[in-house]
mmCIF file of C-alpha atoms and ligand atoms in Angstrom:
data_model
loop_
_atom_site.group_PDB
_atom_site.id
_atom_site.type_symbol
_atom_site.label_atom_id
_atom_site.label_comp_id
_atom_site.label_asym_id
_atom_site.label_seq_id
_atom_site.Cartn_x
_atom_site.Cartn_y
_atom_site.Cartn_z
ATOM 1 C CA MET A 1 20.320 -14.680 -53.061
ATOM 2 C CA SER A 2 23.481 -13.442 -51.121
ATOM 3 C CA VAL A 3 25.855 -15.953 -49.993
ATOM 4 C CA VAL A 4 28.664 -14.878 -48.239
ATOM 5 C CA ALA A 5 31.828 -16.552 -46.473
ATOM 6 C CA ARG A 6 34.425 -15.864 -44.348
ATOM 7 C CA GLY A 7 36.816 -18.166 -42.757
ATOM 8 C CA ARG A 8 38.243 -18.140 -39.772
ATOM 9 C CA GLY A 9 41.324 -17.258 -40.929
ATOM 10 C CA GLN A 10 40.013 -14.078 -43.138
ATOM 11 C CA ARG A 11 39.003 -12.561 -39.311
ATOM 12 C CA LYS A 12 41.954 -10.339 -38.913
ATOM 13 C CA LEU A 13 41.463 -9.093 -35.321
ATOM 14 C CA CYS A 14 43.861 -7.432 -33.533
ATOM 15 C CA ASP A 15 43.463 -8.233 -29.945
ATOM 16 C CA ILE A 16 45.000 -5.531 -27.711
ATOM 17 C CA ARG A 17 42.980 -6.214 -24.902
ATOM 18 C CA GLY A 18 44.060 -4.236 -21.613
ATOM 19 C CA ALA A 19 42.599 -3.688 -18.230
ATOM 20 C CA GLY A 20 39.221 -1.837 -18.645
ATOM 21 C CA SER A 21 39.261 -1.748 -22.633
ATOM 22 C CA GLY A 22 37.899 -4.905 -23.783
ATOM 23 C CA GLY A 23 39.576 -6.274 -27.069
ATOM 24 C CA ARG A 24 39.606 -3.686 -29.976
ATOM 25 C CA TRP A 25 39.569 -3.623 -33.602
ATOM 26 C CA CYS A 26 42.805 -2.738 -35.200
ATOM 27 C CA GLU A 27 41.944 0.190 -37.275
ATOM 28 C CA ARG A 28 45.340 1.079 -37.924
ATOM 29 C CA GLY A 29 48.886 0.872 -36.236
ATOM 30 C CA CYS A 30 49.473 -3.037 -36.070
ATOM 31 C CA GLY A 31 49.864 -3.963 -39.684
ATOM 32 C CA GLN A 32 46.492 -6.111 -39.680
ATOM 33 C CA SER A 33 43.705 -5.171 -41.249
ATOM 34 C CA ARG A 34 39.890 -6.300 -41.896
ATOM 35 C CA SER A 35 39.128 -7.930 -45.345
ATOM 36 C CA VAL A 36 37.283 -5.959 -47.972
ATOM 37 C CA PHE A 37 34.525 -7.798 -47.244
ATOM 38 C CA GLU A 38 34.112 -7.313 -43.704
ATOM 39 C CA ILE A 39 34.860 -3.495 -44.043
ATOM 40 C CA SER A 40 31.897 -3.284 -46.329
ATOM 41 C CA VAL A 41 29.604 -5.109 -44.723
ATOM 42 C CA PHE A 42 30.450 -3.941 -41.208
ATOM 43 C CA GLU A 43 30.235 -0.308 -42.174
ATOM 44 C CA ASN A 44 26.886 -0.870 -43.784
ATOM 45 C CA PHE A 45 25.200 -2.513 -41.006
ATOM 46 C CA GLY A 46 22.894 -0.096 -39.155
ATOM 47 C CA ARG A 47 24.093 3.382 -40.356
ATOM 48 C CA ALA A 48 21.167 5.149 -38.640
ATOM 49 C CA MET A 49 21.741 3.353 -35.178
ATOM 50 C CA ARG A 50 25.590 2.748 -35.050
ATOM 51 C CA ALA A 51 27.536 4.688 -32.122
ATOM 52 C CA PRO A 52 31.015 5.137 -33.198
ATOM 53 C CA ALA A 53 31.934 3.826 -29.778
ATOM 54 C CA ALA A 54 30.812 0.579 -30.238
ATOM 55 C CA LEU A 55 32.678 0.235 -33.310
ATOM 56 C CA GLN A 56 35.916 0.868 -32.002
ATOM 57 C CA THR A 57 35.353 -1.298 -29.468
ATOM 58 C CA ALA A 58 34.698 -4.818 -30.706
ATOM 59 C CA ILE A 59 35.473 -7.877 -29.077
ATOM 60 C CA PRO A 60 35.285 -11.421 -30.355
ATOM 61 C CA MET A 61 32.052 -13.325 -29.873
ATOM 62 C CA GLU A 62 32.058 -14.468 -25.928
ATOM 63 C CA VAL A 63 31.065 -18.219 -25.717
ATOM 64 C CA ILE A 64 30.362 -19.520 -22.563
ATOM 65 C CA ILE A 65 29.265 -22.841 -21.804
ATOM 66 C CA ARG A 66 27.342 -23.988 -18.384
ATOM 67 C CA ASP A 67 26.560 -27.260 -17.059
ATOM 68 C CA SER A 68 23.204 -26.942 -17.719
ATOM 69 C CA ALA A 69 20.256 -25.015 -19.249
ATOM 70 C CA GLU A 70 19.221 -23.792 -15.695
ATOM 71 C CA ALA A 71 22.582 -22.606 -14.932
ATOM 72 C CA GLY A 72 22.813 -20.701 -18.219
ATOM 73 C CA CYS A 73 19.702 -19.165 -17.679
ATOM 74 C CA VAL A 74 20.500 -17.892 -14.207
ATOM 75 C CA LEU A 75 23.666 -16.586 -15.596
ATOM 76 C CA GLY A 76 21.785 -14.534 -18.772
ATOM 77 C CA ALA A 77 19.413 -13.378 -16.464
ATOM 78 C CA LYS A 78 22.659 -11.901 -13.997
ATOM 79 C CA ILE A 79 23.842 -9.915 -17.182
ATOM 80 C CA LEU A 80 20.484 -8.632 -18.147
ATOM 81 C CA ALA A 81 19.825 -7.430 -14.469
ATOM 82 C CA SER A 82 23.159 -5.901 -14.505
ATOM 83 C CA VAL A 83 22.624 -3.815 -17.614
ATOM 84 C CA ILE A 84 19.332 -2.356 -15.984
ATOM 85 C CA ARG A 85 21.178 -1.634 -12.768
ATOM 86 C CA GLU A 86 23.917 -0.108 -14.642
ATOM 87 C CA LYS A 87 21.068 1.970 -16.802
ATOM 88 C CA PRO A 88 17.890 1.663 -15.370
ATOM 89 C CA ALA A 89 16.144 3.386 -18.461
ATOM 90 C CA ALA A 90 17.549 0.702 -20.540
ATOM 91 C CA VAL A 91 16.281 -0.631 -23.672
ATOM 92 C CA ILE A 92 15.792 -3.993 -23.722
ATOM 93 C CA GLY A 93 15.176 -6.611 -26.850
ATOM 94 C CA LEU A 94 13.487 -9.173 -25.736
ATOM 95 C CA ALA A 95 12.975 -13.293 -27.046
ATOM 96 C CA THR A 96 10.018 -15.519 -26.524
ATOM 97 C CA GLY A 97 10.363 -19.514 -27.217
ATOM 98 C CA ARG A 98 11.084 -22.277 -24.806
ATOM 99 C CA THR A 99 14.774 -21.049 -24.264
ATOM 100 C CA PRO A 100 14.282 -17.814 -22.342
ATOM 101 C CA LEU A 101 11.540 -18.969 -19.846
ATOM 102 C CA ARG A 102 13.930 -19.938 -16.900
ATOM 103 C CA LEU A 103 15.837 -16.645 -17.533
ATOM 104 C CA TYR A 104 12.206 -14.471 -17.340
ATOM 105 C CA GLN A 105 11.595 -16.519 -14.180
ATOM 106 C CA GLU A 106 15.059 -15.735 -12.800
ATOM 107 C CA LEU A 107 14.218 -11.842 -13.424
ATOM 108 C CA ILE A 108 11.282 -12.317 -11.684
ATOM 109 C CA ARG A 109 12.654 -13.762 -8.717
ATOM 110 C CA LEU A 110 15.561 -10.814 -8.840
ATOM 111 C CA HIS A 111 12.730 -8.119 -9.049
ATOM 112 C CA ARG A 112 10.642 -9.546 -6.076
ATOM 113 C CA GLU A 113 13.928 -10.336 -3.810
ATOM 114 C CA ASP A 114 16.544 -8.325 -5.020
ATOM 115 C CA GLY A 115 14.516 -4.889 -5.957
ATOM 116 C CA LEU A 116 15.277 -5.329 -9.844
ATOM 117 C CA ASP A 117 13.445 -2.227 -10.968
ATOM 118 C CA PHE A 118 12.049 -2.011 -14.145
ATOM 119 C CA SER A 119 9.962 0.707 -13.870
ATOM 120 C CA GLN A 120 12.038 2.875 -16.263
ATOM 121 C CA VAL A 121 12.801 -0.276 -18.562
ATOM 122 C CA THR A 122 11.590 -0.182 -22.540
ATOM 123 C CA THR A 123 11.359 -3.264 -24.278
ATOM 124 C CA PHE A 124 11.321 -4.199 -27.821
ATOM 125 C CA ASN A 125 10.280 -8.040 -28.676
ATOM 126 C CA LEU A 126 11.864 -9.583 -31.591
ATOM 127 C CA ASP A 127 8.620 -10.942 -33.337
ATOM 128 C CA GLU A 128 4.971 -11.999 -33.488
ATOM 129 C CA TYR A 129 3.119 -13.803 -35.937
ATOM 130 C CA VAL A 130 0.657 -12.191 -38.415
ATOM 131 C CA GLY A 131 -2.768 -12.638 -37.811
ATOM 132 C CA LEU A 132 -2.858 -13.096 -33.818
ATOM 133 C CA ALA A 133 -4.570 -9.870 -31.977
ATOM 134 C CA GLY A 134 -1.889 -9.964 -28.352
ATOM 135 C CA THR A 135 -5.203 -11.238 -26.832
ATOM 136 C CA HIS A 136 -4.488 -14.729 -28.299
ATOM 137 C CA GLY A 137 -3.094 -17.625 -26.275
ATOM 138 C CA GLN A 138 -0.269 -18.199 -28.863
ATOM 139 C CA SER A 139 0.443 -14.729 -29.822
ATOM 140 C CA TYR A 140 3.823 -13.363 -28.448
ATOM 141 C CA ARG A 141 2.144 -10.550 -26.829
ATOM 142 C CA TYR A 142 0.609 -12.864 -24.550
ATOM 143 C CA PHE A 143 3.513 -14.949 -24.040
ATOM 144 C CA MET A 144 5.322 -11.853 -22.854
ATOM 145 C CA GLN A 145 2.479 -10.708 -20.456
ATOM 146 C CA GLU A 146 1.738 -14.456 -19.087
ATOM 147 C CA ASN A 147 5.543 -15.125 -18.803
ATOM 148 C CA LEU A 148 6.981 -11.728 -17.327
ATOM 149 C CA PHE A 149 5.345 -8.096 -17.732
ATOM 150 C CA ARG A 150 2.500 -9.038 -15.290
ATOM 151 C CA HIS A 151 5.204 -10.324 -12.715
ATOM 152 C CA ILE A 152 7.417 -7.130 -12.532
ATOM 153 C CA ASN A 153 6.951 -3.337 -12.194
ATOM 154 C CA ILE A 154 7.301 -2.615 -15.633
ATOM 155 C CA ASP A 155 5.050 0.142 -17.092
ATOM 156 C CA LEU A 156 3.149 -1.502 -19.997
ATOM 157 C CA THR A 157 3.141 1.620 -22.349
ATOM 158 C CA ARG A 158 7.010 1.032 -22.569
ATOM 159 C CA THR A 159 6.580 -2.482 -23.949
ATOM 160 C CA HIS A 160 6.717 -2.926 -27.561
ATOM 161 C CA VAL A 161 5.780 -6.120 -29.671
ATOM 162 C CA PRO A 162 5.102 -5.951 -33.010
ATOM 163 C CA ASN A 163 1.422 -5.708 -33.982
ATOM 164 C CA GLY A 164 0.461 -9.089 -36.028
ATOM 165 C CA ILE A 165 -2.958 -7.797 -36.898
ATOM 166 C CA ALA A 166 -2.148 -3.839 -37.845
ATOM 167 C CA SER A 167 -4.087 -2.883 -40.821
ATOM 168 C CA ASP A 168 -0.970 -2.132 -42.918
ATOM 169 C CA LEU A 169 1.707 -4.629 -42.086
ATOM 170 C CA HIS A 170 4.522 -2.531 -44.042
ATOM 171 C CA VAL A 171 3.613 0.655 -42.128
ATOM 172 C CA GLU A 172 3.538 -1.471 -38.953
ATOM 173 C CA CYS A 173 7.034 -2.808 -39.623
ATOM 174 C CA ARG A 174 8.697 0.931 -40.541
ATOM 175 C CA ALA A 175 6.920 2.215 -37.416
ATOM 176 C CA TYR A 176 8.801 0.044 -35.375
ATOM 177 C CA GLU A 177 12.146 0.392 -36.665
ATOM 178 C CA GLU A 178 10.968 4.143 -35.755
ATOM 179 C CA LYS A 179 10.065 3.430 -32.531
ATOM 180 C CA ILE A 180 13.411 1.625 -31.699
ATOM 181 C CA ILE A 181 15.588 4.761 -32.943
ATOM 182 C CA ALA A 182 13.237 7.287 -31.190
ATOM 183 C CA ALA A 183 13.635 5.171 -28.027
ATOM 184 C CA GLY A 184 17.641 5.751 -28.128
ATOM 185 C CA GLY A 185 18.620 2.184 -29.612
ATOM 186 C CA ILE A 186 18.548 -1.304 -28.275
ATOM 187 C CA ASP A 187 21.076 -1.773 -25.513
ATOM 188 C CA LEU A 188 20.766 -5.369 -24.971
ATOM 189 C CA GLN A 189 19.101 -7.758 -27.390
ATOM 190 C CA LEU A 190 18.007 -11.151 -25.901
ATOM 191 C CA LEU A 191 17.890 -14.096 -28.308
ATOM 192 C CA GLY A 192 17.154 -17.962 -29.031
ATOM 193 C CA LEU A 193 18.530 -19.608 -32.018
ATOM 194 C CA GLY A 194 16.198 -21.790 -34.171
ATOM 195 C CA ARG A 195 17.325 -25.431 -35.177
ATOM 196 C CA ASN A 196 17.642 -24.386 -38.519
ATOM 197 C CA GLY A 197 20.192 -21.242 -37.071
ATOM 198 C CA HIS A 198 17.649 -18.514 -37.125
ATOM 199 C CA ILE A 199 17.309 -15.419 -34.892
ATOM 200 C CA GLY A 200 13.830 -13.727 -34.566
ATOM 201 C CA PHE A 201 11.966 -15.393 -37.394
ATOM 202 C CA ASN A 202 15.129 -14.575 -39.980
ATOM 203 C CA GLU A 203 14.718 -17.933 -41.523
ATOM 204 C CA PRO A 204 18.068 -19.173 -43.668
ATOM 205 C CA THR A 205 19.097 -17.322 -46.899
ATOM 206 C CA GLY A 206 17.359 -14.231 -45.793
ATOM 207 C CA SER A 207 19.489 -10.906 -46.144
ATOM 208 C CA LEU A 208 21.937 -10.435 -43.365
ATOM 209 C CA ARG A 209 21.086 -6.854 -43.590
ATOM 210 C CA SER A 210 17.270 -6.916 -43.356
ATOM 211 C CA ARG A 211 15.493 -4.573 -40.932
ATOM 212 C CA THR A 212 12.002 -5.604 -39.406
ATOM 213 C CA TRP A 213 9.635 -6.934 -42.315
ATOM 214 C CA ILE A 214 7.255 -9.728 -42.847
ATOM 215 C CA LYS A 215 8.719 -13.007 -43.181
ATOM 216 C CA ILE A 216 7.340 -16.506 -44.192
ATOM 217 C CA LEU A 217 8.091 -19.179 -41.614
ATOM 218 C CA SER A 218 9.665 -21.887 -42.831
ATOM 219 C CA GLU A 219 8.624 -25.339 -42.735
ATOM 220 C CA GLN A 220 11.248 -26.532 -39.940
ATOM 221 C CA THR A 221 10.241 -23.451 -37.920
ATOM 222 C CA LEU A 222 6.354 -24.291 -38.425
ATOM 223 C CA ARG A 223 7.493 -28.299 -37.120
ATOM 224 C CA ASP A 224 9.170 -27.104 -34.392
ATOM 225 C CA ASN A 225 6.783 -24.246 -32.918
ATOM 226 C CA SER A 226 3.386 -26.055 -33.926
ATOM 227 C CA ASP A 227 2.740 -28.420 -31.056
ATOM 228 C CA VAL A 228 1.157 -25.391 -29.137
ATOM 229 C CA PHE A 229 -1.284 -24.703 -32.154
ATOM 230 C CA GLY A 230 -2.075 -28.277 -32.534
ATOM 231 C CA SER A 231 -1.002 -28.959 -36.006
ATOM 232 C CA MET A 232 0.869 -27.136 -38.503
ATOM 233 C CA ASP A 233 -2.160 -26.182 -40.394
ATOM 234 C CA LEU A 234 -3.400 -24.124 -37.461
ATOM 235 C CA MET A 235 -0.027 -21.855 -37.146
ATOM 236 C CA PRO A 236 0.683 -18.520 -38.872
ATOM 237 C CA LYS A 237 2.561 -19.028 -41.818
ATOM 238 C CA HIS A 238 3.918 -15.592 -41.700
ATOM 239 C CA ALA A 239 5.696 -13.319 -38.721
ATOM 240 C CA LEU A 240 6.762 -9.667 -38.547
ATOM 241 C CA THR A 241 10.287 -9.922 -37.230
ATOM 242 C CA MET A 242 12.950 -7.365 -36.396
ATOM 243 C CA GLY A 243 15.811 -8.018 -39.381
ATOM 244 C CA VAL A 244 19.163 -9.331 -38.723
ATOM 245 C CA GLY A 245 20.189 -5.917 -39.426
ATOM 246 C CA THR A 246 17.972 -4.624 -36.827
ATOM 247 C CA ILE A 247 19.343 -6.923 -34.275
ATOM 248 C CA LEU A 248 22.976 -6.367 -35.307
ATOM 249 C CA ASP A 249 22.486 -2.477 -33.949
ATOM 250 C CA ALA A 250 21.780 -3.425 -30.635
ATOM 251 C CA ARG A 251 24.561 -2.578 -28.320
ATOM 252 C CA ARG A 252 25.091 -5.824 -27.069
ATOM 253 C CA CYS A 253 23.319 -9.296 -27.907
ATOM 254 C CA LEU A 254 22.817 -12.012 -25.524
ATOM 255 C CA LEU A 255 21.878 -15.397 -27.135
ATOM 256 C CA LEU A 256 20.901 -18.660 -25.199
ATOM 257 C CA ALA A 257 20.979 -22.132 -26.763
ATOM 258 C CA PHE A 258 20.235 -25.343 -25.111
ATOM 259 C CA GLY A 259 19.985 -28.978 -25.898
ATOM 260 C CA PRO A 260 21.120 -31.590 -28.415
ATOM 261 C CA ALA A 261 18.579 -30.118 -31.027
ATOM 262 C CA LYS A 262 20.319 -26.830 -31.297
ATOM 263 C CA VAL A 263 23.878 -28.629 -31.689
ATOM 264 C CA ARG A 264 24.223 -27.959 -35.586
ATOM 265 C CA ALA A 265 22.876 -24.239 -35.489
ATOM 266 C CA VAL A 266 25.043 -23.426 -32.737
ATOM 267 C CA GLU A 267 28.330 -25.004 -34.635
ATOM 268 C CA HIS A 268 27.507 -22.987 -37.604
ATOM 269 C CA MET A 269 26.804 -19.637 -35.782
ATOM 270 C CA VAL A 270 29.826 -19.841 -33.773
ATOM 271 C CA GLU A 271 32.580 -21.580 -35.819
ATOM 272 C CA GLY A 272 30.770 -21.684 -39.547
ATOM 273 C CA PRO A 273 31.496 -19.157 -42.141
ATOM 274 C CA LEU A 274 29.559 -15.957 -42.118
ATOM 275 C CA ALA A 275 26.460 -17.041 -44.535
ATOM 276 C CA ALA A 276 23.067 -16.529 -44.633
ATOM 277 C CA ILE A 277 22.059 -20.081 -44.553
ATOM 278 C CA CYS A 278 22.466 -19.344 -40.687
ATOM 279 C CA PRO A 279 21.036 -15.868 -39.570
ATOM 280 C CA GLY A 280 22.521 -16.544 -36.231
ATOM 281 C CA SER A 281 26.208 -16.385 -37.473
ATOM 282 C CA ALA A 282 25.859 -12.523 -38.363
ATOM 283 C CA LEU A 283 26.328 -12.470 -34.680
ATOM 284 C CA GLN A 284 30.010 -13.279 -35.465
ATOM 285 C CA LEU A 285 30.028 -9.467 -36.761
ATOM 286 C CA HIS A 286 28.526 -8.217 -33.680
ATOM 287 C CA PRO A 287 30.797 -5.769 -31.775
ATOM 288 C CA ARG A 288 29.535 -7.180 -28.520
ATOM 289 C CA ALA A 289 27.651 -10.597 -28.512
ATOM 290 C CA THR A 290 27.752 -13.081 -25.613
ATOM 291 C CA VAL A 291 26.219 -16.786 -26.543
ATOM 292 C CA ILE A 292 25.338 -18.744 -23.541
ATOM 293 C CA LEU A 293 25.315 -22.896 -23.930
ATOM 294 C CA ASP A 294 24.863 -25.816 -21.981
ATOM 295 C CA GLU A 295 27.087 -28.892 -22.498
ATOM 296 C CA ASN A 296 24.626 -30.297 -25.074
ATOM 297 C CA SER A 297 24.194 -27.510 -27.278
ATOM 298 C CA ALA A 298 27.812 -27.048 -27.307
ATOM 299 C CA ALA A 299 28.717 -30.481 -28.090
ATOM 300 C CA GLY A 300 29.744 -30.015 -31.858
ATOM 301 C CA LEU A 301 32.220 -27.082 -31.024
ATOM 302 C CA ARG A 302 35.466 -27.802 -32.530
ATOM 303 C CA TYR A 303 37.121 -25.216 -30.008
ATOM 304 C CA ALA A 304 34.657 -25.990 -27.055
ATOM 305 C CA ASP A 305 38.174 -26.364 -24.805
ATOM 306 C CA HIS A 306 39.532 -22.571 -25.811
ATOM 307 C CA TYR A 307 35.988 -21.063 -25.099
ATOM 308 C CA ARG A 308 36.450 -22.988 -21.440
ATOM 309 C CA TRP A 309 39.970 -21.722 -21.120
ATOM 310 C CA ILE A 310 39.055 -18.403 -22.077
ATOM 311 C CA ASP A 311 36.100 -18.281 -19.623
ATOM 312 C CA ARG A 312 38.571 -19.435 -16.695
ATOM 313 C CA ASN A 313 41.322 -17.055 -17.669
ATOM 314 C CA LYS A 314 39.263 -14.113 -17.858
ATOM 315 C CA PHE A 315 40.209 -10.583 -15.994
ATOM 316 C CA ALA A 316 37.872 -9.615 -12.931
ATOM 317 C CA TRP A 317 36.217 -6.854 -15.027
ATOM 318 C CA GLN A 318 35.343 -9.170 -17.717
ATOM 319 C CA ARG A 319 33.471 -11.669 -15.762
ATOM 320 C CA HIS A 320 29.678 -11.758 -15.304
ATOM 321 C CA GLY A 321 30.208 -13.550 -11.681
HETATM 322 C C1 LIG B 1 11.511 -16.025 -30.468
HETATM 323 C C2 LIG B 1 12.128 -16.208 -31.824
HETATM 324 C C3 LIG B 1 12.900 -17.447 -32.057
HETATM 325 C C4 LIG B 1 13.732 -18.227 -31.142
HETATM 326 C C5 LIG B 1 13.895 -19.796 -31.316
HETATM 327 C C6 LIG B 1 14.119 -20.512 -30.378
HETATM 328 O O1 LIG B 1 11.072 -14.710 -30.563
HETATM 329 O O2 LIG B 1 12.416 -14.947 -31.928
HETATM 330 O O3 LIG B 1 14.052 -17.092 -32.715
HETATM 331 O O4 LIG B 1 14.376 -17.721 -30.391
HETATM 332 O O5 LIG B 1 12.968 -20.105 -32.672
HETATM 333 O O6 LIG B 1 12.874 -21.129 -29.956
HETATM 334 P P1 LIG B 1 12.896 -22.319 -28.645
HETATM 335 O O7 LIG B 1 13.387 -21.257 -27.509
HETATM 336 O O8 LIG B 1 11.622 -22.254 -28.525
HETATM 337 O O9 LIG B 1 13.697 -23.206 -28.896
#
């Protein structure tokens, strides 16, 4: 078991924001330094994928609170669309579940009404249930097909979801990592947050450096997701998921969490210590993570007013619109 902690006070960031630059880690010269823990973890995450530029331009977690999940999803879609417009061949990491559904509807609208072009986009989904073929109604491949892919002009050969029925799941996991690297890494990873703080299917106490692998789902996750299967007994107990380390390698992370059921997880992810009991808290280490909440999920945040203040006072170049 690896349990690590870092209080806010230990986070020694030098915020030297200036127009066009974003905030920066203070590598030297300002008298502040990162803790030994931060240095060792940060340096070790995603050696293979890490772009030096991303290391040099790390900004604090961006927390955006909107009145409703609807408004949050529209904003999330706008951010994702801007990445694709800026880089038509972008590599996008996708999530399933209830949270991103409205965001996907908005992407479909942007495609139909605003010409958002997915023809060169490559996607990698976070996870898939072990034992479910892509044709199974509850598989995540099927979810993506029904809720996004069949409504946009994406080339299906560029869409990737782990294969939950691969004959060798270990080989499948390693190959998934290799495909992400071969595609040039993920430009933006979309994430939801489990009630227990999981991201992807990385359940509490798993390694914060994990790579794509086979995970055993927690009882909480089984309870939360079993409704669509009819009962917990009919639901797969295992999944293939990108690891926390894989997720942290993405150049940007965009996490959405809405509703009162996510209050505790959000509180821990944003303001709690960095700890494997809340895998989402690993985003505190990410150089460019944006978290979009609604008033319900943000209700437990001690610094909610501070995040609203920051949001209101952003420079024009920092705004998402
Ligand atoms: C889904 C995934 C999960 C969900 C999380 C929240 O691909 O990776 O981490 O994002 O379980 O699920 P919902 O959105 O249904 O509350």
